[in-house]
mmCIF file of C-alpha atoms in Angstrom:
data_model
loop_
_atom_site.group_PDB
_atom_site.id
_atom_site.type_symbol
_atom_site.label_atom_id
_atom_site.label_comp_id
_atom_site.label_asym_id
_atom_site.label_seq_id
_atom_site.Cartn_x
_atom_site.Cartn_y
_atom_site.Cartn_z
ATOM 1 C CA TRP A 1354 17.759 2.370 45.228
ATOM 2 C CA GLY A 1355 15.543 5.353 44.370
ATOM 3 C CA VAL A 1356 15.237 4.162 40.526
ATOM 4 C CA PRO A 1357 12.476 4.187 38.889
ATOM 5 C CA TYR A 1358 11.632 1.112 36.828
ATOM 6 C CA ALA A 1359 8.895 0.552 34.050
ATOM 7 C CA GLN A 1360 6.333 -2.063 34.792
ATOM 8 C CA TYR A 1361 3.914 -2.901 32.246
ATOM 9 C CA VAL A 1362 2.043 -6.767 30.802
ATOM 10 C CA ARG A 1363 2.654 -6.676 27.115
ATOM 11 C CA THR A 1364 1.385 -9.361 24.537
ATOM 12 C CA SER A 1365 0.666 -9.222 20.839
ATOM 13 C CA PHE A 1366 -1.141 -11.323 18.717
ATOM 14 C CA ASP A 1367 -0.209 -11.762 14.903
ATOM 15 C CA VAL A 1368 -2.356 -13.917 13.643
ATOM 16 C CA ARG A 1369 -2.759 -15.155 9.419
ATOM 17 C CA GLN A 1370 -5.230 -17.173 7.246
ATOM 18 C CA HIS A 1371 -4.040 -18.005 3.070
ATOM 19 C CA ILE A 1372 -6.404 -18.907 1.648
ATOM 20 C CA ASP A 1373 -5.599 -21.209 -2.468
ATOM 21 C CA LEU A 1374 -8.067 -19.933 -4.829
ATOM 22 C CA GLY A 1375 -5.647 -22.726 -7.001
ATOM 23 C CA HIS A 1376 -3.207 -21.588 -9.985
ATOM 24 C CA ASN A 1377 -1.275 -19.601 -8.197
ATOM 25 C CA ASN A 1378 -3.779 -17.128 -6.602
ATOM 26 C CA TRP A 1379 -3.734 -16.359 -3.631
ATOM 27 C CA LEU A 1380 -5.531 -14.723 -0.627
ATOM 28 C CA VAL A 1381 -4.001 -13.456 2.910
ATOM 29 C CA PHE A 1382 -5.997 -12.998 5.662
ATOM 30 C CA ARG A 1383 -3.582 -10.767 8.652
ATOM 31 C CA GLN A 1384 -5.167 -9.719 11.783
ATOM 32 C CA PHE A 1385 -2.717 -8.214 15.513
ATOM 33 C CA ILE A 1386 -3.852 -7.199 17.958
ATOM 34 C CA GLY A 1387 -1.419 -5.768 20.557
ATOM 35 C CA LEU A 1388 -2.120 -4.604 24.356
ATOM 36 C CA GLY A 1389 0.087 -3.164 26.723
ATOM 37 C CA ILE A 1390 -0.818 -1.912 30.181
ATOM 38 C CA PRO A 1391 1.276 -0.304 32.252
ATOM 39 C CA TYR A 1392 0.572 -0.615 36.111
ATOM 40 C CA GLY A 1393 2.541 0.799 39.265
ATOM 41 C CA ASN A 1394 5.098 3.829 38.652
ATOM 42 C CA SER A 1395 4.420 3.782 34.802
ATOM 43 C CA GLU A 1396 1.717 5.716 32.729
ATOM 44 C CA ASP A 1397 2.694 3.799 29.733
ATOM 45 C CA LEU A 1398 4.832 1.992 28.070
ATOM 46 C CA PRO A 1399 8.491 2.744 27.503
ATOM 47 C CA PHE A 1400 9.857 3.695 23.706
ATOM 48 C CA GLU A 1401 11.525 0.542 22.690
ATOM 49 C CA ARG A 1402 8.396 -1.094 24.231
ATOM 50 C CA SER A 1403 5.436 0.603 22.325
ATOM 51 C CA PHE A 1404 3.237 -0.156 19.024
ATOM 52 C CA TYR A 1405 3.541 1.652 16.455
ATOM 53 C CA ALA A 1406 1.664 1.923 12.457
ATOM 54 C CA GLY A 1407 2.895 2.795 9.069
ATOM 55 C CA GLY A 1408 4.639 1.597 7.097
ATOM 56 C CA ALA A 1409 6.164 -0.948 4.784
ATOM 57 C CA ASN A 1410 4.889 -3.545 6.946
ATOM 58 C CA SER A 1411 2.598 -1.887 8.539
ATOM 59 C CA LEU A 1412 -0.615 0.633 6.799
ATOM 60 C CA ARG A 1413 1.626 1.011 3.880
ATOM 61 C CA GLY A 1414 -0.588 4.416 2.890
ATOM 62 C CA TRP A 1415 1.341 5.638 6.326
ATOM 63 C CA VAL A 1416 4.555 6.665 6.290
ATOM 64 C CA TYR A 1417 6.894 5.351 9.723
ATOM 65 C CA ARG A 1418 5.203 5.602 12.296
ATOM 66 C CA GLY A 1419 2.578 7.806 11.005
ATOM 67 C CA VAL A 1420 -0.604 6.314 12.352
ATOM 68 C CA GLY A 1421 -2.170 7.314 15.975
ATOM 69 C CA PRO A 1422 -1.903 7.119 18.722
ATOM 70 C CA GLY A 1423 -6.311 7.013 18.348
ATOM 71 C CA GLY A 1424 -8.246 10.030 17.028
ATOM 72 C CA TYR A 1425 -5.260 12.760 19.090
ATOM 73 C CA VAL A 1426 -5.436 15.599 16.881
ATOM 74 C CA PRO A 1427 -1.868 16.613 15.804
ATOM 75 C CA SER A 1428 -1.743 20.593 16.862
ATOM 76 C CA GLY A 1429 2.045 21.192 13.925
ATOM 77 C CA VAL A 1430 4.212 19.405 16.670
ATOM 78 C CA ASP A 1431 6.310 16.236 15.425
ATOM 79 C CA ILE A 1432 5.263 14.156 18.758
ATOM 80 C CA GLU A 1433 5.311 9.900 18.486
ATOM 81 C CA LYS A 1434 3.383 8.391 17.479
ATOM 82 C CA ILE A 1435 3.025 5.463 19.724
ATOM 83 C CA GLY A 1436 0.849 3.537 21.932
ATOM 84 C CA ASP A 1437 -0.452 0.868 24.105
ATOM 85 C CA ILE A 1438 -3.018 -0.968 22.276
ATOM 86 C CA HIS A 1439 -2.992 -2.183 18.664
ATOM 87 C CA LEU A 1440 -4.543 -3.308 16.168
ATOM 88 C CA GLU A 1441 -4.621 -3.955 12.800
ATOM 89 C CA LEU A 1442 -6.460 -6.184 9.851
ATOM 90 C CA ASN A 1443 -4.460 -6.333 6.239
ATOM 91 C CA ALA A 1444 -6.169 -8.595 3.466
ATOM 92 C CA GLU A 1445 -4.674 -9.050 0.352
ATOM 93 C CA TYR A 1446 -5.591 -10.671 -3.084
ATOM 94 C CA ARG A 1447 -1.921 -12.452 -4.329
ATOM 95 C CA PHE A 1448 -1.702 -13.630 -7.970
ATOM 96 C CA PRO A 1449 0.691 -14.249 -11.268
ATOM 97 C CA ILE A 1450 1.413 -12.113 -13.823
ATOM 98 C CA TYR A 1451 4.648 -13.550 -15.840
ATOM 99 C CA ASP A 1452 7.245 -16.035 -14.613
ATOM 100 C CA ILE A 1453 8.967 -14.147 -11.434
ATOM 101 C CA PHE A 1454 6.396 -11.321 -11.271
ATOM 102 C CA ASN A 1455 3.289 -11.624 -9.580
ATOM 103 C CA GLY A 1456 1.485 -8.201 -8.185
ATOM 104 C CA ALA A 1457 -1.042 -8.061 -5.271
ATOM 105 C CA VAL A 1458 -3.833 -5.878 -4.250
ATOM 106 C CA PHE A 1459 -4.642 -4.891 -1.031
ATOM 107 C CA PHE A 1460 -6.419 -3.119 2.151
ATOM 108 C CA ASP A 1461 -5.192 -2.168 5.212
ATOM 109 C CA ALA A 1462 -6.538 -1.422 8.196
ATOM 110 C CA GLY A 1463 -5.707 -0.291 11.652
ATOM 111 C CA ASN A 1464 -4.070 2.034 15.107
ATOM 112 C CA VAL A 1465 -2.642 2.213 17.523
ATOM 113 C CA TRP A 1466 -4.190 4.011 21.235
ATOM 114 C CA ALA A 1467 -3.145 4.763 24.641
ATOM 115 C CA TYR A 1468 -4.342 2.604 27.377
ATOM 116 C CA ASN A 1469 -4.790 5.575 29.989
ATOM 117 C CA PRO A 1470 -5.662 9.103 29.043
ATOM 118 C CA ASN A 1471 -3.305 11.528 28.400
ATOM 119 C CA GLU A 1472 -4.113 15.540 28.687
ATOM 120 C CA ALA A 1473 -2.031 16.827 25.994
ATOM 121 C CA MET A 1474 -3.370 14.442 23.405
ATOM 122 C CA PRO A 1475 -6.504 13.980 24.134
ATOM 123 C CA GLY A 1476 -8.265 11.662 22.331
ATOM 124 C CA SER A 1477 -5.283 9.429 22.058
ATOM 125 C CA GLU A 1478 -7.112 6.636 24.518
ATOM 126 C CA PHE A 1479 -8.735 3.609 23.500
ATOM 127 C CA ARG A 1480 -12.333 4.254 24.230
ATOM 128 C CA PHE A 1481 -14.737 0.736 22.446
ATOM 129 C CA ASN A 1482 -17.010 3.036 21.650
ATOM 130 C CA ARG A 1483 -15.234 5.074 18.893
ATOM 131 C CA PHE A 1484 -11.898 3.083 17.991
ATOM 132 C CA TYR A 1485 -13.433 2.406 14.791
ATOM 133 C CA LYS A 1486 -14.176 5.801 13.836
ATOM 134 C CA GLN A 1487 -9.863 6.138 14.598
ATOM 135 C CA LEU A 1488 -9.145 3.812 12.035
ATOM 136 C CA ALA A 1489 -6.728 4.854 9.306
ATOM 137 C CA MET A 1490 -7.010 3.226 5.867
ATOM 138 C CA ASP A 1491 -5.707 2.287 3.046
ATOM 139 C CA ALA A 1492 -5.129 0.204 -0.798
ATOM 140 C CA GLY A 1493 -2.802 -0.488 -3.100
ATOM 141 C CA VAL A 1494 -1.337 -2.233 -5.670
ATOM 142 C CA GLY A 1495 1.773 -4.657 -5.602
ATOM 143 C CA LEU A 1496 4.437 -6.212 -6.973
ATOM 144 C CA ARG A 1497 6.482 -8.835 -5.744
ATOM 145 C CA ILE A 1498 9.819 -9.854 -8.050
ATOM 146 C CA ASP A 1499 9.750 -13.909 -7.278
ATOM 147 C CA VAL A 1500 12.862 -15.853 -7.288
ATOM 148 C CA SER A 1501 12.756 -18.947 -5.326
ATOM 149 C CA PHE A 1502 14.744 -17.647 -2.051
ATOM 150 C CA LEU A 1503 14.118 -13.694 -1.909
ATOM 151 C CA ILE A 1504 11.438 -11.599 -2.968
ATOM 152 C CA LEU A 1505 11.135 -7.936 -3.658
ATOM 153 C CA ARG A 1506 8.175 -6.518 -2.970
ATOM 154 C CA VAL A 1507 7.045 -2.857 -4.100
ATOM 155 C CA ASP A 1508 3.937 -1.401 -3.130
ATOM 156 C CA PHE A 1509 1.719 1.366 -3.757
ATOM 157 C CA ALA A 1510 -1.156 2.940 -1.054
ATOM 158 C CA TYR A 1511 -3.379 5.713 -0.758
ATOM 159 C CA ALA A 1512 -4.426 6.689 2.538
ATOM 160 C CA MET A 1513 -7.618 6.338 1.962
ATOM 161 C CA ARG A 1514 -8.786 6.987 5.212
ATOM 162 C CA ASN A 1515 -7.431 9.004 8.341
ATOM 163 C CA PRO A 1516 -7.746 8.940 11.902
ATOM 164 C CA PHE A 1517 -8.584 12.494 13.373
ATOM 165 C CA PRO A 1518 -11.101 15.112 11.394
ATOM 166 C CA ASP A 1519 -8.791 16.875 9.346
ATOM 167 C CA ALA A 1520 -8.863 20.697 9.108
ATOM 168 C CA ASN A 1521 -11.530 20.372 7.268
ATOM 169 C CA GLY A 1522 -13.702 19.024 8.748
#
């Protein structure tokens, strides 16, 4: 009918491992891999099906949707930082403090990338020979208040590594 529609295949894997160290101490690891492949009349995923990184449930040292795509250096214009490929790794040590108060120390790494090269955003596409250089990293501490049916969480994180070179090199 002459109406262009999105053509893509999308999948994601979220793998978590909890290691009980005893006395309510835990090591928790999470690996997330997302892949969306546009094809046919689509060059990228629809906005609402794209991946993003940053925020309270992702890279906690970065603002929501504040990372990526890839090593693209923003020109100052506010762009949507979304991608077709998402890689994220989290490690967290959880420990009791007192009664309903628990603590956490964590490390996060990840980014999103475009599947296809984009002339408007050089460096945004995923390449095996450089993706590890484009990982954003953060670390931080958190406080959890656990009242059995509800857990309130407050995290403080510091962005340790920017996925693109800054103006100072």
